[in-house]
mmCIF file of C-alpha atoms in Angstrom:
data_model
loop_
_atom_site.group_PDB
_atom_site.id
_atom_site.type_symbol
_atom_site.label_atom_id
_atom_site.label_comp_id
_atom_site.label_asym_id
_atom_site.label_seq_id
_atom_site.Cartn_x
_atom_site.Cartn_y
_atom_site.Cartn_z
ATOM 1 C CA UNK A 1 -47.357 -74.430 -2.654
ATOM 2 C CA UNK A 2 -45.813 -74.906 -6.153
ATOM 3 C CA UNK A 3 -44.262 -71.222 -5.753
ATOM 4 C CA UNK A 4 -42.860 -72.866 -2.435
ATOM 5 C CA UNK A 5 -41.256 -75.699 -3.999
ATOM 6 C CA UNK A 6 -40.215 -73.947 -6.919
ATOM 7 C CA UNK A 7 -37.952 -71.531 -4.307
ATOM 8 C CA UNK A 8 -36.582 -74.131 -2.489
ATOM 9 C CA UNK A 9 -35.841 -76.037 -5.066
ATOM 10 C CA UNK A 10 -33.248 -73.289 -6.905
ATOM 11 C CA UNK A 11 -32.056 -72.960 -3.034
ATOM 12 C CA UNK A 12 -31.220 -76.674 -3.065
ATOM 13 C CA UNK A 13 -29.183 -76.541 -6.314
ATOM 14 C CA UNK A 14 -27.592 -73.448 -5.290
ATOM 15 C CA UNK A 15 -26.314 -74.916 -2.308
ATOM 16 C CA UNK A 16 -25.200 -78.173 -3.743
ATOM 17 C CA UNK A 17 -23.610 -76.035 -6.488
ATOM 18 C CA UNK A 18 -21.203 -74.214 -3.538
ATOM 19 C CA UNK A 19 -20.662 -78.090 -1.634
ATOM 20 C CA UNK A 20 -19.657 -79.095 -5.143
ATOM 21 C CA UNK A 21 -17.084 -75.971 -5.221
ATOM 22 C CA UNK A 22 -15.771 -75.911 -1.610
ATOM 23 C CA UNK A 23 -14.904 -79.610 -1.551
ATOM 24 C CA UNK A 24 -13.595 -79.397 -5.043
ATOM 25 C CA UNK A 25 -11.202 -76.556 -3.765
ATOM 26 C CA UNK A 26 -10.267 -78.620 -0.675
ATOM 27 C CA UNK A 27 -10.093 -82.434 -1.824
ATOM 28 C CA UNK A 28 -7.772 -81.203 -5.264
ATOM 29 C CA UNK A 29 -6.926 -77.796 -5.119
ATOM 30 C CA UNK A 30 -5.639 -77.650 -1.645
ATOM 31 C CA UNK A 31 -4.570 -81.350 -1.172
ATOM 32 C CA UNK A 32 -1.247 -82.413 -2.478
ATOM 33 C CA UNK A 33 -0.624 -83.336 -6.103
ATOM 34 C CA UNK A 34 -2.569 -86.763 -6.538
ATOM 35 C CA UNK A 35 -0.022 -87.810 -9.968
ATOM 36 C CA UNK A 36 2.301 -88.129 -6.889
ATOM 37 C CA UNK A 37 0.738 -90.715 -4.874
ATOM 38 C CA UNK A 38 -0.307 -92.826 -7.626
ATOM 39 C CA UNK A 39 2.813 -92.839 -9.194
ATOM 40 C CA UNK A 40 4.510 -93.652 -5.873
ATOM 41 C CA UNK A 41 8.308 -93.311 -4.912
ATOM 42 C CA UNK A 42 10.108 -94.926 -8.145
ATOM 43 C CA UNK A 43 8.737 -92.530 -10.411
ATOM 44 C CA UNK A 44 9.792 -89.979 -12.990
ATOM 45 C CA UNK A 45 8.563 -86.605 -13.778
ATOM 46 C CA UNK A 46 7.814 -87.952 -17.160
ATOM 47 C CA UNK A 47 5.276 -90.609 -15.727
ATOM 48 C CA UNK A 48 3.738 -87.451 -13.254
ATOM 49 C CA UNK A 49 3.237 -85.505 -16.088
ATOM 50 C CA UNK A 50 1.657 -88.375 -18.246
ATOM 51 C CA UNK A 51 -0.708 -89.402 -14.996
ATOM 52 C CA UNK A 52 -1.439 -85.696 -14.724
ATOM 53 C CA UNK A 53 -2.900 -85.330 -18.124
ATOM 54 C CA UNK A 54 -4.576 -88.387 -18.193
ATOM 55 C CA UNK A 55 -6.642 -87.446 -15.422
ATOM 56 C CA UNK A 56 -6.814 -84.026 -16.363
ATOM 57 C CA UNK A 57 -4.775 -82.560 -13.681
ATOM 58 C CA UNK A 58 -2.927 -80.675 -15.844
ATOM 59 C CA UNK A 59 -5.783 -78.109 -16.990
ATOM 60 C CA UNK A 60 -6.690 -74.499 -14.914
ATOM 61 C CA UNK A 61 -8.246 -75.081 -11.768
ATOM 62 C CA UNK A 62 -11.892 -73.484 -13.281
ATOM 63 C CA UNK A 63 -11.760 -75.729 -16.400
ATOM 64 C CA UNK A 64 -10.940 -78.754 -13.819
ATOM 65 C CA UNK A 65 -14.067 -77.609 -11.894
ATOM 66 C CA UNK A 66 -16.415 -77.301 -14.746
ATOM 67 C CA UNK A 67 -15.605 -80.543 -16.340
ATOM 68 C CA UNK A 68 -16.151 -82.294 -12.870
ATOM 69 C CA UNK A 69 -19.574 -80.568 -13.077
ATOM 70 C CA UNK A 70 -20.099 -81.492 -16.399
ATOM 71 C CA UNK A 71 -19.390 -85.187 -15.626
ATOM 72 C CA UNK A 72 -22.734 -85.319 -13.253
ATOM 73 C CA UNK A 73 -24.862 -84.445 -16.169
ATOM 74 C CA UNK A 74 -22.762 -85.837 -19.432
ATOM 75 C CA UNK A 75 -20.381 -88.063 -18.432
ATOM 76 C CA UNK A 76 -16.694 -87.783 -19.053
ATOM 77 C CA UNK A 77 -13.185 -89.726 -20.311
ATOM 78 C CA UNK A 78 -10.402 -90.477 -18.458
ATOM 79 C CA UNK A 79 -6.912 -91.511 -19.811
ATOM 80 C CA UNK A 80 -5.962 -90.966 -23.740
ATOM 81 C CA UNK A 81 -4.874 -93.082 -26.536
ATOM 82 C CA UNK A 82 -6.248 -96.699 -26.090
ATOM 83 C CA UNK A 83 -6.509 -96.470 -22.794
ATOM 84 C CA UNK A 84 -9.719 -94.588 -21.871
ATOM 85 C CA UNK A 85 -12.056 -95.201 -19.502
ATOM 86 C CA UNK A 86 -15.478 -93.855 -20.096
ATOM 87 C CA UNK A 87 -17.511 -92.723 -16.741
ATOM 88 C CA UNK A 88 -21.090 -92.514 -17.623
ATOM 89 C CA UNK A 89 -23.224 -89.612 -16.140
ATOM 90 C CA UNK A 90 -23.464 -88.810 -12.576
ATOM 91 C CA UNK A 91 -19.874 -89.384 -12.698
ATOM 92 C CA UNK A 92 -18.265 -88.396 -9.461
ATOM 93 C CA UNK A 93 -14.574 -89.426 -10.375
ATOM 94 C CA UNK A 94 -12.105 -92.200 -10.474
ATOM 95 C CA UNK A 95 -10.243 -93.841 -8.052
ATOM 96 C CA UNK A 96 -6.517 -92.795 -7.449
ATOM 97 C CA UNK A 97 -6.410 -96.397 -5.600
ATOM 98 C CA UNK A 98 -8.649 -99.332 -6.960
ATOM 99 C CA UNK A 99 -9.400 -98.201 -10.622
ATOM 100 C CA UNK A 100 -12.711 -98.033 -10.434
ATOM 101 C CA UNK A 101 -15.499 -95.619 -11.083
ATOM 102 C CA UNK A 102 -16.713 -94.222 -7.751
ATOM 103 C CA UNK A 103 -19.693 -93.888 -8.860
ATOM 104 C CA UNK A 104 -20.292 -97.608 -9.364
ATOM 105 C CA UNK A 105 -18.877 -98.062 -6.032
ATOM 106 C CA UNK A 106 -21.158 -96.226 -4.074
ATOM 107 C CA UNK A 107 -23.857 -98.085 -6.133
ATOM 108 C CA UNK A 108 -22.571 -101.002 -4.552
ATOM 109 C CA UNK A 109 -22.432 -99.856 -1.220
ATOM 110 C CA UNK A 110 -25.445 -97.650 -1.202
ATOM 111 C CA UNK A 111 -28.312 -100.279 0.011
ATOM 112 C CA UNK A 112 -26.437 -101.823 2.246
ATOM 113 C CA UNK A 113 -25.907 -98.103 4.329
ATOM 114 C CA UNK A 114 -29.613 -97.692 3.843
ATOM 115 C CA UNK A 115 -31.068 -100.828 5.350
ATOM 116 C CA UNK A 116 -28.578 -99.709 8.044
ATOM 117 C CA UNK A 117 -30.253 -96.216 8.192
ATOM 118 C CA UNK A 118 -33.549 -97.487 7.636
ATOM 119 C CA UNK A 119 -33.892 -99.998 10.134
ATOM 120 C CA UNK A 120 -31.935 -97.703 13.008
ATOM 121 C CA UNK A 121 -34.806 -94.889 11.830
ATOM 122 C CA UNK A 122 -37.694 -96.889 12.477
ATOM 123 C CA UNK A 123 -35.878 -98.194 16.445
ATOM 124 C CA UNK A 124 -35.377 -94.980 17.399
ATOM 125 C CA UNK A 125 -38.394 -92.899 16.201
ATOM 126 C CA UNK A 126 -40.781 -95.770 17.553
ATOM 127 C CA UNK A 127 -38.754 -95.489 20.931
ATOM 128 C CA UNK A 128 -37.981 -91.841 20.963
ATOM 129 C CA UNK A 129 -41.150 -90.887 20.930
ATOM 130 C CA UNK A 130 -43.661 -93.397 22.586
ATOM 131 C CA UNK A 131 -40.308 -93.089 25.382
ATOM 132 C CA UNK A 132 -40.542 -89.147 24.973
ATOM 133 C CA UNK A 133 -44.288 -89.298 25.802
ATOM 134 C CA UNK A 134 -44.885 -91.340 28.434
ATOM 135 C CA UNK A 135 -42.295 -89.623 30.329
ATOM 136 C CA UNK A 136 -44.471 -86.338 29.566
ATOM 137 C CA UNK A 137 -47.857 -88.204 30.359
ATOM 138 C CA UNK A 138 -46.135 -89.278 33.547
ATOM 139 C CA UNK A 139 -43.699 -86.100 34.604
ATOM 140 C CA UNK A 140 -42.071 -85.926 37.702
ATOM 141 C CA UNK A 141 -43.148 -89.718 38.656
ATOM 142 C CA UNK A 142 -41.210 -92.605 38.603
ATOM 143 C CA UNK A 143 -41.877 -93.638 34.926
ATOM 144 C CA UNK A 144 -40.314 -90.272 34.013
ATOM 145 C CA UNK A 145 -37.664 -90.865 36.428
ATOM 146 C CA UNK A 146 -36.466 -94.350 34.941
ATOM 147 C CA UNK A 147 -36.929 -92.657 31.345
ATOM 148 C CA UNK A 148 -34.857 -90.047 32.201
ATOM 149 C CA UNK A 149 -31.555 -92.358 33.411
ATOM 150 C CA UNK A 150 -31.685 -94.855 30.650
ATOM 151 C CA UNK A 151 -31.752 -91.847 27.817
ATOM 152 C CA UNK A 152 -28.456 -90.005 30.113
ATOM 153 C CA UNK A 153 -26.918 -93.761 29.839
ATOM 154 C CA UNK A 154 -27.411 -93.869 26.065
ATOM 155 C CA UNK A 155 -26.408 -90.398 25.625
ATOM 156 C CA UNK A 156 -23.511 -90.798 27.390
ATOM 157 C CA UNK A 157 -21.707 -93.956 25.779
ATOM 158 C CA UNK A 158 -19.039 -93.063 22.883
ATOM 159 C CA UNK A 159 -20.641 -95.087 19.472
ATOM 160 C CA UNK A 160 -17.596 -97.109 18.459
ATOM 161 C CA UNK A 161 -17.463 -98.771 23.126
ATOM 162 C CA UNK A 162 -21.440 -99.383 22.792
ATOM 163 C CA UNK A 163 -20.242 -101.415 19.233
ATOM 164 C CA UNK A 164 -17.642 -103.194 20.806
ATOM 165 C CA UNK A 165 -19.369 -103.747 24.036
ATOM 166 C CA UNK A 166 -22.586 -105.450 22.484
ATOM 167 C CA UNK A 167 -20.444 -107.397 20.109
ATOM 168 C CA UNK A 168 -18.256 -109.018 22.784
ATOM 169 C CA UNK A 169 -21.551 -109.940 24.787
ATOM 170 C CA UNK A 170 -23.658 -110.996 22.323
ATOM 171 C CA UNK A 171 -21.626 -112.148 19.675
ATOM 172 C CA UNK A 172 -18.269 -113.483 21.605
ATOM 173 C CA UNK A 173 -19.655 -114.261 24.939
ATOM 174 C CA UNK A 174 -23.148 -115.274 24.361
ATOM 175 C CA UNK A 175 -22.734 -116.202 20.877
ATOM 176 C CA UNK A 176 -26.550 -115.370 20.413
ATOM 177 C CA UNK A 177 -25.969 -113.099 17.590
ATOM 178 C CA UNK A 178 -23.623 -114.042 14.427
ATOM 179 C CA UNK A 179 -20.601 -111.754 13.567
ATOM 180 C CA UNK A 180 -22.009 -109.119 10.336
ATOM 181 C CA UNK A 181 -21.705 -110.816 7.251
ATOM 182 C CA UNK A 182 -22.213 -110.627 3.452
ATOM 183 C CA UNK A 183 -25.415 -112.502 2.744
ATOM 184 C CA UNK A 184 -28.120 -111.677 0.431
ATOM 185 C CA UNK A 185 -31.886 -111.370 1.932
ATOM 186 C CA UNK A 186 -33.258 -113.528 -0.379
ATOM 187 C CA UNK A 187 -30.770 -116.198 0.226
ATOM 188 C CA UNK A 188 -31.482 -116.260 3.799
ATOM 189 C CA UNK A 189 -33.698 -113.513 5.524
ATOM 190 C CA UNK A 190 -33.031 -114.921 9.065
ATOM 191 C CA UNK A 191 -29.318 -114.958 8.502
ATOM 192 C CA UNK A 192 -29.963 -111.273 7.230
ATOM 193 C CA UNK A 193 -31.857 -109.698 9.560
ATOM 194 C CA UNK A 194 -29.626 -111.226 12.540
ATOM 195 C CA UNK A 195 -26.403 -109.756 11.063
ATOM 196 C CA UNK A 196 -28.459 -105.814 11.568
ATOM 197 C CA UNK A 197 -29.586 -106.482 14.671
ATOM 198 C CA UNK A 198 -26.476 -104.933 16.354
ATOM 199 C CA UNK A 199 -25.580 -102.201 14.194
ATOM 200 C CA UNK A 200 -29.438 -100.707 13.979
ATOM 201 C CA UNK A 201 -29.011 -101.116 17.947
ATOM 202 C CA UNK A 202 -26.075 -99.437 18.146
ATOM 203 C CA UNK A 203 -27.518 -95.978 16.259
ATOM 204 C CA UNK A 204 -31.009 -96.257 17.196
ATOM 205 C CA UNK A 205 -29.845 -96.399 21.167
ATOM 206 C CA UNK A 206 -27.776 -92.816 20.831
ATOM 207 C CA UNK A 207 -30.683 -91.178 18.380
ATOM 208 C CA UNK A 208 -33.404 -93.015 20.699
ATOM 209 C CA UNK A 209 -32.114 -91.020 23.912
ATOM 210 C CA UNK A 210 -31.779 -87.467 22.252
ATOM 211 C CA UNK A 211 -34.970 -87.464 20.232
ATOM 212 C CA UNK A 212 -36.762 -89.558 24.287
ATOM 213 C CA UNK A 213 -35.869 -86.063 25.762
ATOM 214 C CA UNK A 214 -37.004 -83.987 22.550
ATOM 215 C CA UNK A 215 -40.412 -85.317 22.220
ATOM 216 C CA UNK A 216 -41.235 -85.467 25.979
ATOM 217 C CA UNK A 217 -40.192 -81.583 26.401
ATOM 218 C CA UNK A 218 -42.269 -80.794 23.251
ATOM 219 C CA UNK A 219 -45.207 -82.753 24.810
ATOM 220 C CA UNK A 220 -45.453 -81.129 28.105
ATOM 221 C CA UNK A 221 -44.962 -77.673 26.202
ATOM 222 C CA UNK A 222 -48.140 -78.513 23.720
ATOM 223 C CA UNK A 223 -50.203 -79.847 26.604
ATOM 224 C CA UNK A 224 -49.943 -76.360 27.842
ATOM 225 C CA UNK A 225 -51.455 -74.894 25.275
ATOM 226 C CA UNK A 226 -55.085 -73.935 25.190
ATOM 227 C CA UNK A 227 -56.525 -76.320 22.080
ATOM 228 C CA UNK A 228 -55.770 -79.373 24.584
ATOM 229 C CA UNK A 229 -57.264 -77.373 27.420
ATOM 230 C CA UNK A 230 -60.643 -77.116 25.198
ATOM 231 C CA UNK A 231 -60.192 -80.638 24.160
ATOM 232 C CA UNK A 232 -60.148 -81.794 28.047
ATOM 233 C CA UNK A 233 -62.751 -79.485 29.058
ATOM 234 C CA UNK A 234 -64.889 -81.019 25.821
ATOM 235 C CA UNK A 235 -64.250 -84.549 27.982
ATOM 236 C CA UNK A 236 -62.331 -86.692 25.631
ATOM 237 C CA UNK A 237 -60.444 -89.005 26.543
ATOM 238 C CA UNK A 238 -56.982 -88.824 27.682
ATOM 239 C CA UNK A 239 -54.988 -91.136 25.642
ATOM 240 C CA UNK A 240 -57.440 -89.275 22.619
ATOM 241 C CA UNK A 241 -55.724 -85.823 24.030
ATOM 242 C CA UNK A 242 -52.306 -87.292 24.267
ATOM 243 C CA UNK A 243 -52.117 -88.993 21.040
ATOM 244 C CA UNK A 244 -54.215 -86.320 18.793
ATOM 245 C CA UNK A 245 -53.812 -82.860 20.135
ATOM 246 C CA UNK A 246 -50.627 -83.177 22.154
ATOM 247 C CA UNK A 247 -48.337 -85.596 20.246
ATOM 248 C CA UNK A 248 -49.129 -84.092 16.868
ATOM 249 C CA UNK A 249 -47.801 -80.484 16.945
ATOM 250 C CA UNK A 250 -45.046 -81.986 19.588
ATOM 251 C CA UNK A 251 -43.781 -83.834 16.360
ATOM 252 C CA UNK A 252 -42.809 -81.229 14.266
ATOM 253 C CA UNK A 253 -39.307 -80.271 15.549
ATOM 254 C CA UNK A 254 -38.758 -83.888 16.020
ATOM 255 C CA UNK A 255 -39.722 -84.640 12.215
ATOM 256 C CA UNK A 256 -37.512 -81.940 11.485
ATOM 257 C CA UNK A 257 -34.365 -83.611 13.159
ATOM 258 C CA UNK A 258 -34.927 -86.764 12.439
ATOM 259 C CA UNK A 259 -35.254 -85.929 8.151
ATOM 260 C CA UNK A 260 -31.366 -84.713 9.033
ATOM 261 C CA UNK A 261 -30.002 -87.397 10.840
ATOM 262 C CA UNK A 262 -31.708 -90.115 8.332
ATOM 263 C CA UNK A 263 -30.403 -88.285 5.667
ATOM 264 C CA UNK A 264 -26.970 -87.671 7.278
ATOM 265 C CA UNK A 265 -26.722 -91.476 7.447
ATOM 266 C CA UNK A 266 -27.183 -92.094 4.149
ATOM 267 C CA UNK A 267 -24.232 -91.112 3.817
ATOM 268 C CA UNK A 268 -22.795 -93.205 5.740
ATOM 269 C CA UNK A 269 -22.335 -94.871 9.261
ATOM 270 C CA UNK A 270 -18.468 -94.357 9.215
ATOM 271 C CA UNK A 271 -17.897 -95.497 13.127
ATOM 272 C CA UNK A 272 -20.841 -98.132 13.097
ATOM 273 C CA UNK A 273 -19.906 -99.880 9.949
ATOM 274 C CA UNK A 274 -16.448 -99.532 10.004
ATOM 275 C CA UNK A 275 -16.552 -101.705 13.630
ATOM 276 C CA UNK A 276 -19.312 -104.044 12.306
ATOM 277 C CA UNK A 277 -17.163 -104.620 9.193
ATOM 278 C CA UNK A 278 -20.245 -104.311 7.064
ATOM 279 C CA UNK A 279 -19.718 -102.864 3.431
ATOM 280 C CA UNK A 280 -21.600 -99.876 2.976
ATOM 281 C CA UNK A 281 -20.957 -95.921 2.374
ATOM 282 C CA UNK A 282 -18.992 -95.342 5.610
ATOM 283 C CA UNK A 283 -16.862 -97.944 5.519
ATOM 284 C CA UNK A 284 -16.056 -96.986 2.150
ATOM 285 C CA UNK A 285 -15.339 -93.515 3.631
ATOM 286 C CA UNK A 286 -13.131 -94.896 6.155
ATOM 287 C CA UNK A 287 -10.789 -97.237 4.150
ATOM 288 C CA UNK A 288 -10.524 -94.060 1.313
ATOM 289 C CA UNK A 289 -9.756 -91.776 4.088
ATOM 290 C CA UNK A 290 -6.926 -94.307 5.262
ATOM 291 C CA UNK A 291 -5.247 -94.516 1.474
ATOM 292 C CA UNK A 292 -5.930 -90.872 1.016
ATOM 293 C CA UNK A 293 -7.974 -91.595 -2.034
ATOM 294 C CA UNK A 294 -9.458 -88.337 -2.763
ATOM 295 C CA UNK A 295 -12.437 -88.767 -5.700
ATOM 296 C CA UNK A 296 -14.167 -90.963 -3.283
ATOM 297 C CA UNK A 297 -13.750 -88.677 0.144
ATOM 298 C CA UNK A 298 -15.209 -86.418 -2.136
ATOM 299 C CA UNK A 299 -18.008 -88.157 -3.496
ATOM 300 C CA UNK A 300 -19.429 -89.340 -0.058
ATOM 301 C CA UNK A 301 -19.265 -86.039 0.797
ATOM 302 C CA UNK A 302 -21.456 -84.354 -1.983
ATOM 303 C CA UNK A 303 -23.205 -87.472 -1.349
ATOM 304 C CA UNK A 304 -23.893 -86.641 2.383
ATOM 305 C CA UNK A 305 -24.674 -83.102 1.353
ATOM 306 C CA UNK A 306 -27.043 -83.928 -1.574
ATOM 307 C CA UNK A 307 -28.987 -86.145 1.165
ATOM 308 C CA UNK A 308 -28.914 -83.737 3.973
ATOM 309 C CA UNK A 309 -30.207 -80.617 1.292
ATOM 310 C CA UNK A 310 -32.824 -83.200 0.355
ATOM 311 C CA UNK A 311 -34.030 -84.134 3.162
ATOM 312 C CA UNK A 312 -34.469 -80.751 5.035
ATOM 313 C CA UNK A 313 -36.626 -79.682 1.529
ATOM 314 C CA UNK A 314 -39.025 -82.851 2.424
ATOM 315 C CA UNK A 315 -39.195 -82.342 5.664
ATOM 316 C CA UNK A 316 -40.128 -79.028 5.562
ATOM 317 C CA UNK A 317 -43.085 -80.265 2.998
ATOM 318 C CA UNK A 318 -44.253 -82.942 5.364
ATOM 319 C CA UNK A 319 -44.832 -80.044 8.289
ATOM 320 C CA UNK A 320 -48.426 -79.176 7.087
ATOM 321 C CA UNK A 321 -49.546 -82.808 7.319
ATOM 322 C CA UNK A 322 -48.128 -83.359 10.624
ATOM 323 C CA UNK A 323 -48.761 -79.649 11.755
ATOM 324 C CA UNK A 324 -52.203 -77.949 10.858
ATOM 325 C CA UNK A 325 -51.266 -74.806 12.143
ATOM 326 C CA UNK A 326 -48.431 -75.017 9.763
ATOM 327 C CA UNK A 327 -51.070 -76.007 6.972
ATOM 328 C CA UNK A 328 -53.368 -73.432 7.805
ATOM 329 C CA UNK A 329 -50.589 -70.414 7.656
#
């Protein structure tokens, strides 16, 4: 196991190492001349070369590269003179637009995109799979039926119309549900949890139907096999087969999907938050995408990466605890 971990582990950092270099090439080498945009249209080519160098623009592409890489571990400066701005390690860049250290803006946006992930996890594993096998306990009846239309209805509907849709009933119409704002847990956890309620609905119904139809295709393939045969002919008891022998080794491609799409919103909700108005990762992604602010386009996108590499390493170490086959070879 340690040899395991060990060898995915140096496949991890080599594979950050090439995001890191791809997005690099596209977001600076291939993008047009950032000194530019910041400087805007009354500018001089004494001011582009000045913004150039203080942002190290003006340095080969490879030692550009290798300082960015050095800033994730050391740190780096920005600016000359008396104007420097320090950016303490990871540092991901600096803002073409507001100023800022990205890094310290992600930090500020980071827990708000995971109690978004988080809670739109936990909706549409719980219904995803007790949906996914009752439609497999109960195939070709009308349980399985029903099942079957609702997860082709939440398949079907576009993200950013089931956003709008639920907000106009519930929140315009209804008025049931408050409009997403800023406010603190501890300053009022009912206030809180209300202004989720729509966005976790909104992911967990699209992820909900996909992973309904995963886990009830697994199922019926698992209750073919011939361990559950030996366990009915032994005379347990159904809902002991179902749960224990079937659901079990059924789980294992859904575990698998669901580490990715967990980790892939960590990066960020872009379409869900972005409607919702709530301040996390993929808004941030949106309104940098909009100015064309490049450091932080780039740094949710490592970001994403460094999530998505992360999460396929634990998922595949949580297989032999869900799987013992998996355990056993």
């Amino acid at each position: 196991m340690t040899r395991y971990v060990v060898h995915r582990l140096g496949g991890m950092i080599l594979v950050l190492f090439l995001v890191c270099l791809f997005t690099y090439v596209v977001f600076f080498a291939l993008s047009p001349d950032p000194a530019v945009q910041i400087c805007g249209k009354n500018c001089t080519p004494e001011r582009i070369d000045q913004i150039r160098a203080n942002l190290g623009l003006d340095a080969p592409f490879l030692t550009q590269f290798l300082g960015f890489l050095g800033g994730l571990f050391t740190g780096r400066q920005y600016g000359g003179g008396t104007s420097i701005i320090e950016c303490p390690a990871p540092c991901l860049g600096y803002s073409f637009q507001s100023s800022q250290i990205v890094t310290d803006m992600i930090v500020q946006r980071l827990p708000v995109t995971a109690v978004v992930a988080i809670g739109a996890a936990v909706l549409w594993l719980t219904a995803g799979v007790i949906g996914g096998l009752v439609s497999a306990v109960r195939e070709g009846k009308f349980a399985d039926h029903f099942i079957a239309a609702l997860t082709l209805g939440g398949m079907s509907i576009p993200n950013y119309v089931l956003a709008l849709a639920l907000q106009y009933v519930f929140v315009v119409q209804l008025q049931w549900l408050p409009f997403p704002q800023a406010v603190p847990f501890a300053d009022d956890p009912g206030q809180w949890f209300a202004n989720f309620i729509l966005p976790w609905a909104v992911l967990a119904i699209g992820y909900a139907s996909s992973y309904t139809r995963l886990t009830r295709a697994n199922v019926i393939d698992t209750l073919g096999e011939n361990f559950v045969r030996t366990a009915k002919a032994k005379g347990l008891q159904p809902s002991l087969v179902w749960r224990r022998h079937a659901l079990r080794p059924a789980l294992t491609p859904v575990v698998t999907i669901a580490g990715m799409d967990f980790a892939g919103l960590l990066g960020g909700a872009l379409i869900t938050e972005t409607v919702f108005g709530i301040n996390g990762v993929g808004k941030l992604a949106a309104d940098s995408i909009t100015k064309n602010d490049q450091p932080v386009i780039m740094a949710v996108t490592l970001l994403a990466a460094f999530f998505v590499v992360v999460g396929n390493m634990v998922v595949d170490l949580l297989y032999s605890a869900i799987d013992p086959r998996v355990r056993a070879s």
